[in-house]
Amino acid sequence: MALHQILCGFAVVVALLTKACGKATLNPRIVGGQNSSPGSWPWQADLYLDGTHHCGGSLINEHWVLTAAHCIAEGSLVVYLGRHSLSGSNVNEVSRAVVKVITHPHYDPLTYDNDIALLKLNDSVSFTDYIQPVCLASEGSTFHAGTINWVTGWGATRNISNNGDILQEVDVPITGHNECNCYYHDQITKNMICAGYKEGGKDSCQGDSGGPMVTKMGQIWIQSGVVSFGDGCAVAMKPGVYARVSEYEDWISNHTESNTTGFVYFQSSGNDTDAHFTCVKPTFTPHFTTDDYHHFTTDDYHHFTTEDGSIFGSGESVMHFSHFNHFISLCALVLSLWALAGSE
Ligand SMILES: *[C@@H]1O[C@H](CO)[C@@H](O)[C@H](O)[C@H]1NC(C)=O
Ligand SMILES: *[C@@H]1O[C@H](CO)[C@@H](O)[C@H](O)[C@H]1NC(C)=O
Ligand SMILES: *[C@@H]1O[C@H](CO)[C@@H](O)[C@H](O)[C@H]1NC(C)=O
Ligand SMILES: *[C@@H]1O[C@H](CO)[C@@H](O)[C@H](O)[C@H]1NC(C)=O
Ligand SMILES: *[C@@H]1O[C@H](CO)[C@@H](O)[C@H](O)[C@H]1NC(C)=O
């Protein structure tokens, strides 16, 4: 028994040591918060649509990038890897045209179920300290409430004074499935995973969509989610919602024509406090009716891809929301908190 456990532990260590994914030699972090430095997130992809920043993504092997299905649009898609700054010069950067797009066949644009897609690059990329594939959470992986994850992107809630150029990073704890479903009125499917602070303040936002949420295990980083949607950004009791990567091991393996994608099993230890979460539904909803709610969660109020990548997007969708001022003040709060997080 004891020997068995030792051998098993040894096998796990060997398996981890030989993994060719999830390594960020230039990322010294264990847990903490600071601006992203070059090479910290070497799998981060910047997806351009017709010449402008559109979405994020993650490199999963030398030929494929994972992103969100809602990021797929008509036009010319180009992926940048090894990028740190949106508009500055990036000496470690390479670009690749997208030659094939595979959107999940069961992606539902109304509910955002299965919000995941694969992009095939026109040419393989060579791995460097600044360009590395991430590991993906394998089927059955468990992420208990509170597990710290990191989300990265060039989306909204940037430091306005430098026009949000540098890749942003933020740490967020996993919100359990029961708790998240409570906040989102049972719209969270088993294909989604949520993360954020109950009090809000840190989150992914417009323009981060398709980018990775990762967690660290030993020396490697494992992608747990793909930025999908949220009700506003960094709003209290509205965590960010991500496509749950571990639900797609088969689908990704089947379509990437490659045995080099690194799937790693992630298991949280102990008991998940989410199992005992009791949902206390508010007795009244002061700001909107059920109909409004549905309207803006499926249509108006996602994180996402705006043409200009700014926090207010075109302004049009935001205007549908009758509590515009409320939104503005939340955004101001988000911005200041991000600025705080970034300056730690
Ligand atoms: C792949 O796409 C990039 C970016 O569009 C381009 O610079 C490069 O020449 C292309 N490579 C091949 C082999 O077509
Ligand atoms: C915001 O950007 C300005 C200009 O680049 C810089 O001086 C400042 O330190 C940045 N603030 C934070 C909090 O990152
Ligand atoms: C993956 O491929 C296998 C073998 O062809 C097939 O049985 C399975 O249904 C596929 N799974 C997905 C999710 O595409
Ligand atoms: C992938 O498959 C090919 C052909 O089956 C094999 O030669 C190669 O060693 C495999 N690579 C890995 C990393 O398993
Ligand atoms: C986990 O839950 C089980 C069953 O509810 C309980 O017996 C055990 O003490 C719990 N363990 C921890 C570490 O809380």
XYZ file of C-alpha atoms and ligand atoms in Angstrom:
414
model
C 0.000 0.000 0.000
C 2.649 2.487 1.098
C 4.937 1.379 -1.699
C 2.073 1.681 -4.118
C 1.493 5.264 -3.033
C 5.163 6.146 -3.334
C 5.331 4.654 -6.824
C 2.193 6.481 -7.791
C 3.564 9.758 -6.475
C 6.805 9.111 -8.321
C 4.907 8.461 -11.554
C 3.023 11.727 -11.158
C 6.253 13.647 -10.592
C 7.860 12.044 -13.650
C 4.775 12.794 -15.727
C 4.897 16.433 -14.657
C 8.623 16.755 -15.292
C 8.268 15.432 -18.814
C 5.325 17.638 -19.774
C 6.234 19.912 -22.638
C 3.503 22.395 -21.860
C 2.659 25.020 -19.302
C 6.189 26.232 -18.643
C 6.843 29.916 -18.148
C 10.493 30.212 -17.216
C 10.185 33.979 -17.121
C 7.283 33.901 -14.657
C 8.671 33.746 -11.124
C 5.250 34.133 -9.473
C 3.670 31.788 -6.971
C 0.858 34.021 -5.765
C 0.884 37.796 -5.763
C -0.191 40.657 -7.917
C 1.835 42.814 -10.230
C 1.949 43.990 -13.810
C 2.593 41.281 -16.332
C 6.227 41.241 -17.350
C 7.407 40.020 -20.773
C 7.269 36.225 -21.046
C 5.103 35.691 -17.977
C 2.263 34.200 -19.990
C 4.013 32.766 -23.075
C 0.874 30.988 -24.393
C -1.115 34.223 -24.572
C -2.326 34.869 -28.105
C -3.643 38.148 -29.456
C -6.356 37.593 -32.043
C -6.761 40.326 -34.622
C -9.792 40.693 -36.845
C -9.282 42.844 -39.943
C -6.339 44.619 -38.406
C -7.627 45.391 -34.906
C -7.432 43.696 -31.526
C -10.487 41.479 -31.247
C -9.944 38.722 -28.699
C -7.440 36.676 -26.747
C -6.495 33.045 -27.155
C -3.999 30.467 -25.951
C -1.371 28.461 -27.783
C -1.919 24.732 -27.137
C 0.692 23.236 -29.484
C 2.833 24.360 -32.415
C -0.145 24.638 -34.776
C -3.254 25.431 -32.770
C -4.739 28.215 -30.688
C -7.745 27.845 -28.399
C -10.250 30.704 -28.194
C -13.961 31.383 -27.598
C -16.607 30.560 -30.201
C -18.135 34.030 -29.845
C -14.816 35.489 -31.036
C -15.240 33.933 -34.453
C -16.388 36.438 -37.042
C -16.154 36.999 -40.768
C -12.942 38.711 -41.764
C -9.253 38.120 -41.756
C -8.001 36.563 -38.525
C -4.361 36.917 -37.531
C -2.770 35.563 -34.360
C 0.156 37.246 -32.596
C 2.297 35.251 -30.183
C 5.098 36.412 -27.942
C 3.381 39.785 -27.700
C 3.596 42.020 -24.657
C 2.441 45.434 -25.782
C -0.491 46.081 -28.139
C 0.999 49.019 -29.949
C 4.653 49.143 -28.935
C 7.343 47.100 -30.611
C 7.503 43.453 -29.617
C 10.880 41.943 -30.377
C 9.780 38.434 -29.345
C 6.649 38.426 -31.436
C 5.596 36.270 -34.381
C 2.366 36.429 -36.373
C 0.430 33.672 -38.089
C -2.573 33.758 -40.340
C -5.525 31.550 -39.360
C -6.147 28.948 -42.053
C -8.861 26.909 -40.378
C -11.490 27.695 -37.744
C -13.325 24.960 -35.850
C -16.185 26.277 -33.757
C -17.727 23.836 -31.301
C -20.711 22.222 -33.069
C -22.935 22.748 -30.029
C -22.014 26.354 -29.366
C -25.171 28.240 -28.458
C -24.889 31.999 -29.029
C -27.922 32.674 -26.819
C -26.754 30.837 -23.704
C -23.011 30.787 -24.443
C -22.941 27.072 -23.829
C -19.846 25.473 -25.463
C -18.228 28.843 -26.141
C -15.016 27.342 -27.485
C -13.210 27.253 -30.830
C -9.910 26.139 -32.346
C -7.749 28.105 -34.768
C -5.209 26.430 -37.025
C -2.160 28.532 -37.850
C -0.749 28.792 -41.375
C 2.652 27.641 -40.166
C 4.039 26.035 -37.025
C 5.572 28.275 -34.350
C 8.933 27.662 -32.692
C 8.869 27.717 -28.941
C 11.015 30.262 -27.113
C 11.019 31.717 -23.600
C 8.273 34.038 -24.863
C 6.238 31.517 -26.862
C 5.169 28.280 -25.158
C 2.073 26.089 -25.240
C -0.108 25.928 -22.146
C -1.274 22.652 -20.569
C -5.002 21.978 -20.657
C -7.066 20.620 -17.774
C -7.922 17.030 -18.670
C -11.335 15.444 -18.418
C -12.601 15.089 -14.858
C -10.316 17.759 -13.416
C -11.772 19.404 -10.303
C -11.453 23.053 -9.326
C -12.848 23.686 -5.872
C -14.266 27.042 -4.864
C -11.458 29.389 -3.895
C -8.756 27.846 -6.113
C -6.682 30.782 -7.343
C -6.493 31.226 -11.085
C -4.963 33.915 -13.299
C -6.618 35.590 -16.230
C -4.703 37.581 -18.822
C -5.651 39.861 -21.663
C -5.540 43.216 -23.393
C -9.215 43.873 -22.766
C -11.021 46.705 -21.075
C -10.239 48.123 -17.627
C -6.876 49.147 -18.758
C -4.776 51.894 -17.295
C -6.341 54.673 -19.317
C -3.295 56.909 -19.065
C -1.135 54.519 -21.056
C -4.021 53.370 -23.214
C -3.886 49.836 -21.942
C -1.040 48.636 -23.932
C 0.600 46.090 -21.720
C -0.783 42.585 -21.228
C -2.791 42.656 -18.010
C -2.977 39.871 -15.450
C -5.401 39.383 -12.596
C -5.839 36.718 -9.947
C -9.321 35.398 -9.272
C -10.599 32.543 -7.100
C -12.918 29.916 -8.571
C -16.571 30.458 -7.709
C -18.281 27.097 -7.176
C -20.913 25.867 -9.603
C -23.803 26.116 -7.107
C -22.855 29.604 -6.013
C -22.368 30.805 -9.588
C -25.686 29.319 -10.661
C -27.316 31.174 -7.807
C -25.926 34.507 -9.001
C -26.766 33.753 -12.628
C -30.248 32.324 -12.070
C -29.397 28.795 -13.219
C -27.811 29.809 -16.517
C -24.505 28.112 -15.710
C -24.126 24.758 -17.467
C -21.643 22.005 -16.633
C -19.554 23.313 -19.549
C -18.870 26.562 -17.715
C -16.630 27.482 -14.788
C -16.835 30.744 -12.865
C -14.241 32.848 -11.098
C -14.228 36.148 -9.260
C -14.451 37.743 -5.851
C -17.867 37.816 -4.242
C -17.418 41.538 -3.641
C -16.265 42.052 -7.243
C -13.301 44.245 -8.085
C -11.227 41.917 -10.244
C -12.397 40.279 -13.420
C -11.893 39.789 -17.112
C -13.723 42.249 -19.357
C -14.475 43.283 -22.918
C -11.621 42.395 -25.240
C -10.318 39.601 -22.985
C -12.718 37.077 -24.487
C -11.173 33.889 -25.772
C -8.154 34.354 -23.524
C -6.983 31.819 -20.967
C -7.687 31.369 -17.280
C -4.860 29.275 -15.817
C -3.863 27.798 -12.503
C -0.480 26.631 -11.294
C 0.359 23.062 -10.312
C 3.962 22.508 -9.304
C 6.039 24.133 -12.023
C 3.423 24.103 -14.733
C 0.405 26.182 -15.672
C -2.854 24.503 -16.610
C -5.669 26.208 -18.470
C -8.976 25.780 -16.659
C -11.141 28.173 -18.639
C -11.637 30.321 -21.741
C -12.951 33.859 -21.105
C -16.593 33.742 -22.189
C -19.042 36.176 -20.591
C -20.112 38.023 -17.492
C -22.763 40.341 -16.257
C -20.758 43.542 -16.436
C -17.156 43.329 -15.288
C -15.975 42.885 -11.717
C -19.481 43.424 -10.359
C -20.207 41.989 -6.903
C -21.899 38.594 -7.041
C -21.424 38.395 -10.813
C -18.278 36.344 -11.341
C -16.728 35.998 -14.773
C -17.912 32.924 -16.666
C -15.478 30.761 -18.622
C -15.805 27.766 -20.922
C -14.716 24.768 -18.800
C -11.705 23.412 -20.695
C -11.775 19.977 -18.997
C -15.114 19.231 -20.710
C -13.425 19.362 -24.105
C -10.454 16.988 -23.954
C -11.986 14.622 -26.520
C -13.162 17.349 -28.804
C -9.827 19.182 -28.753
C -7.788 15.978 -29.212
C -10.009 14.884 -32.086
C -9.594 18.128 -33.965
C -6.059 19.265 -33.398
C -4.613 16.397 -35.469
C -1.835 16.271 -32.986
C -0.752 14.176 -30.048
C 1.289 17.043 -28.700
C -1.460 18.919 -26.847
C -0.630 18.602 -23.148
C -3.608 17.520 -21.065
C -2.943 17.444 -17.342
C -5.274 16.281 -14.609
C -5.892 18.912 -11.988
C -7.420 17.835 -8.708
C -8.276 20.110 -5.823
C -7.608 18.583 -2.446
C -10.032 18.466 0.464
C -13.746 19.124 0.297
C -15.417 21.665 -1.924
C -17.247 24.236 0.212
C -19.505 24.863 -2.767
C -21.267 21.571 -2.027
C -22.847 23.266 0.996
C -23.617 26.570 -0.678
C -27.157 27.717 0.031
C -28.654 30.000 -2.534
C -30.649 32.798 -0.965
C -32.615 34.382 -3.755
C -33.312 38.080 -3.254
C -36.975 38.764 -2.471
C -37.115 41.481 -5.088
C -34.859 42.704 -7.834
C -34.715 46.469 -7.701
C -33.012 47.143 -11.010
C -34.544 44.879 -13.561
C -37.195 42.315 -14.257
C -36.515 38.740 -15.253
C -37.031 39.676 -18.891
C -34.506 42.476 -18.756
C -32.080 40.211 -17.075
C -32.277 37.630 -19.782
C -32.013 40.286 -22.426
C -28.874 41.825 -21.138
C -27.047 38.685 -20.140
C -27.462 37.128 -23.544
C -27.164 40.230 -25.601
C -25.964 43.439 -24.151
C -23.844 42.884 -21.223
C -21.123 40.399 -21.920
C -17.449 40.945 -21.466
C -16.223 40.953 -24.866
C -14.967 41.734 -28.094
C -15.583 45.234 -29.097
C -14.103 46.576 -32.251
C -12.080 49.190 -30.464
C -11.454 47.050 -27.413
C -12.412 49.882 -25.096
C -14.339 49.446 -21.923
C -17.381 51.222 -23.292
C -17.219 49.465 -26.625
C -19.352 51.187 -29.197
C -21.542 52.514 -26.422
C -24.528 51.138 -28.252
C -25.005 47.935 -26.330
C -24.399 49.661 -23.036
C -27.126 52.172 -23.821
C -29.707 49.395 -23.868
C -29.129 49.055 -20.205
C -31.343 51.547 -18.479
C -29.040 52.027 -15.524
C -26.278 53.575 -17.483
C -25.028 55.736 -14.636
C -24.865 52.746 -12.408
C -22.739 51.055 -15.044
C -20.439 54.055 -15.338
C -19.796 54.146 -11.623
C -19.094 50.425 -11.569
C -16.664 50.874 -14.393
C -14.929 53.655 -12.508
C -14.654 51.327 -9.548
C -13.345 48.540 -11.723
C -10.806 50.824 -13.317
C -9.516 52.068 -10.019
C -9.299 48.581 -8.599
C -7.458 47.386 -11.651
C -5.110 50.278 -11.351
C -4.528 49.302 -7.729
C -4.014 45.665 -8.633
C -1.625 46.665 -11.368
C 0.471 48.919 -9.167
C 1.053 46.436 -6.335
C 1.771 32.938 -42.134
O 1.104 34.137 -41.813
C 1.965 35.212 -41.467
C 1.074 36.365 -41.009
O 0.079 36.653 -41.954
C 2.855 35.562 -42.655
O 3.718 36.623 -42.284
C 3.661 34.340 -43.032
O 4.423 34.609 -44.177
C 2.738 33.162 -43.300
N 3.551 31.954 -43.481
C 3.310 31.072 -44.444
C 4.206 29.883 -44.490
O 2.403 31.222 -45.240
C -0.540 54.027 -15.970
O 0.166 54.478 -17.111
C 1.015 55.597 -16.871
C 1.607 56.043 -18.190
O 2.289 54.997 -18.838
C 2.094 55.190 -15.861
O 2.921 56.290 -15.579
C 1.416 54.715 -14.587
O 2.395 54.226 -13.676
C 0.413 53.601 -14.878
N -0.297 53.282 -13.656
C -0.490 52.044 -13.246
C -1.262 51.918 -11.999
O -0.094 51.067 -13.834
C -13.610 11.843 -30.779
O -13.279 10.816 -31.677
C -13.723 9.533 -31.243
C -13.154 8.491 -32.197
O -13.368 8.863 -33.526
C -15.244 9.538 -31.189
O -15.725 8.293 -30.733
C -15.726 10.621 -30.235
O -17.137 10.724 -30.250
C -15.124 11.951 -30.614
N -15.470 12.902 -29.571
C -15.766 14.172 -29.801
C -16.176 14.982 -28.615
O -15.711 14.687 -30.919
C 2.944 11.553 -31.964
O 2.595 10.545 -32.895
C 3.628 10.230 -33.823
C 3.069 9.268 -34.845
O 2.154 8.384 -34.279
C 4.812 9.660 -33.048
O 5.867 9.363 -33.936
C 5.303 10.722 -32.053
O 6.350 10.202 -31.266
C 4.171 11.150 -31.139
N 4.616 12.274 -30.333
C 4.396 12.352 -29.024
C 4.906 13.556 -28.340
O 3.812 11.469 -28.398
C -14.879 16.239 4.039
O -16.214 15.776 4.090
C -16.384 14.543 4.753
C -17.825 14.079 4.587
O -18.709 15.161 4.677
C -15.975 14.687 6.221
O -16.096 13.441 6.881
C -14.517 15.159 6.269
O -14.150 15.414 7.601
C -14.349 16.446 5.446
N -12.928 16.759 5.391
C -12.451 17.990 5.572
C -10.981 18.158 5.439
O -13.181 18.922 5.861
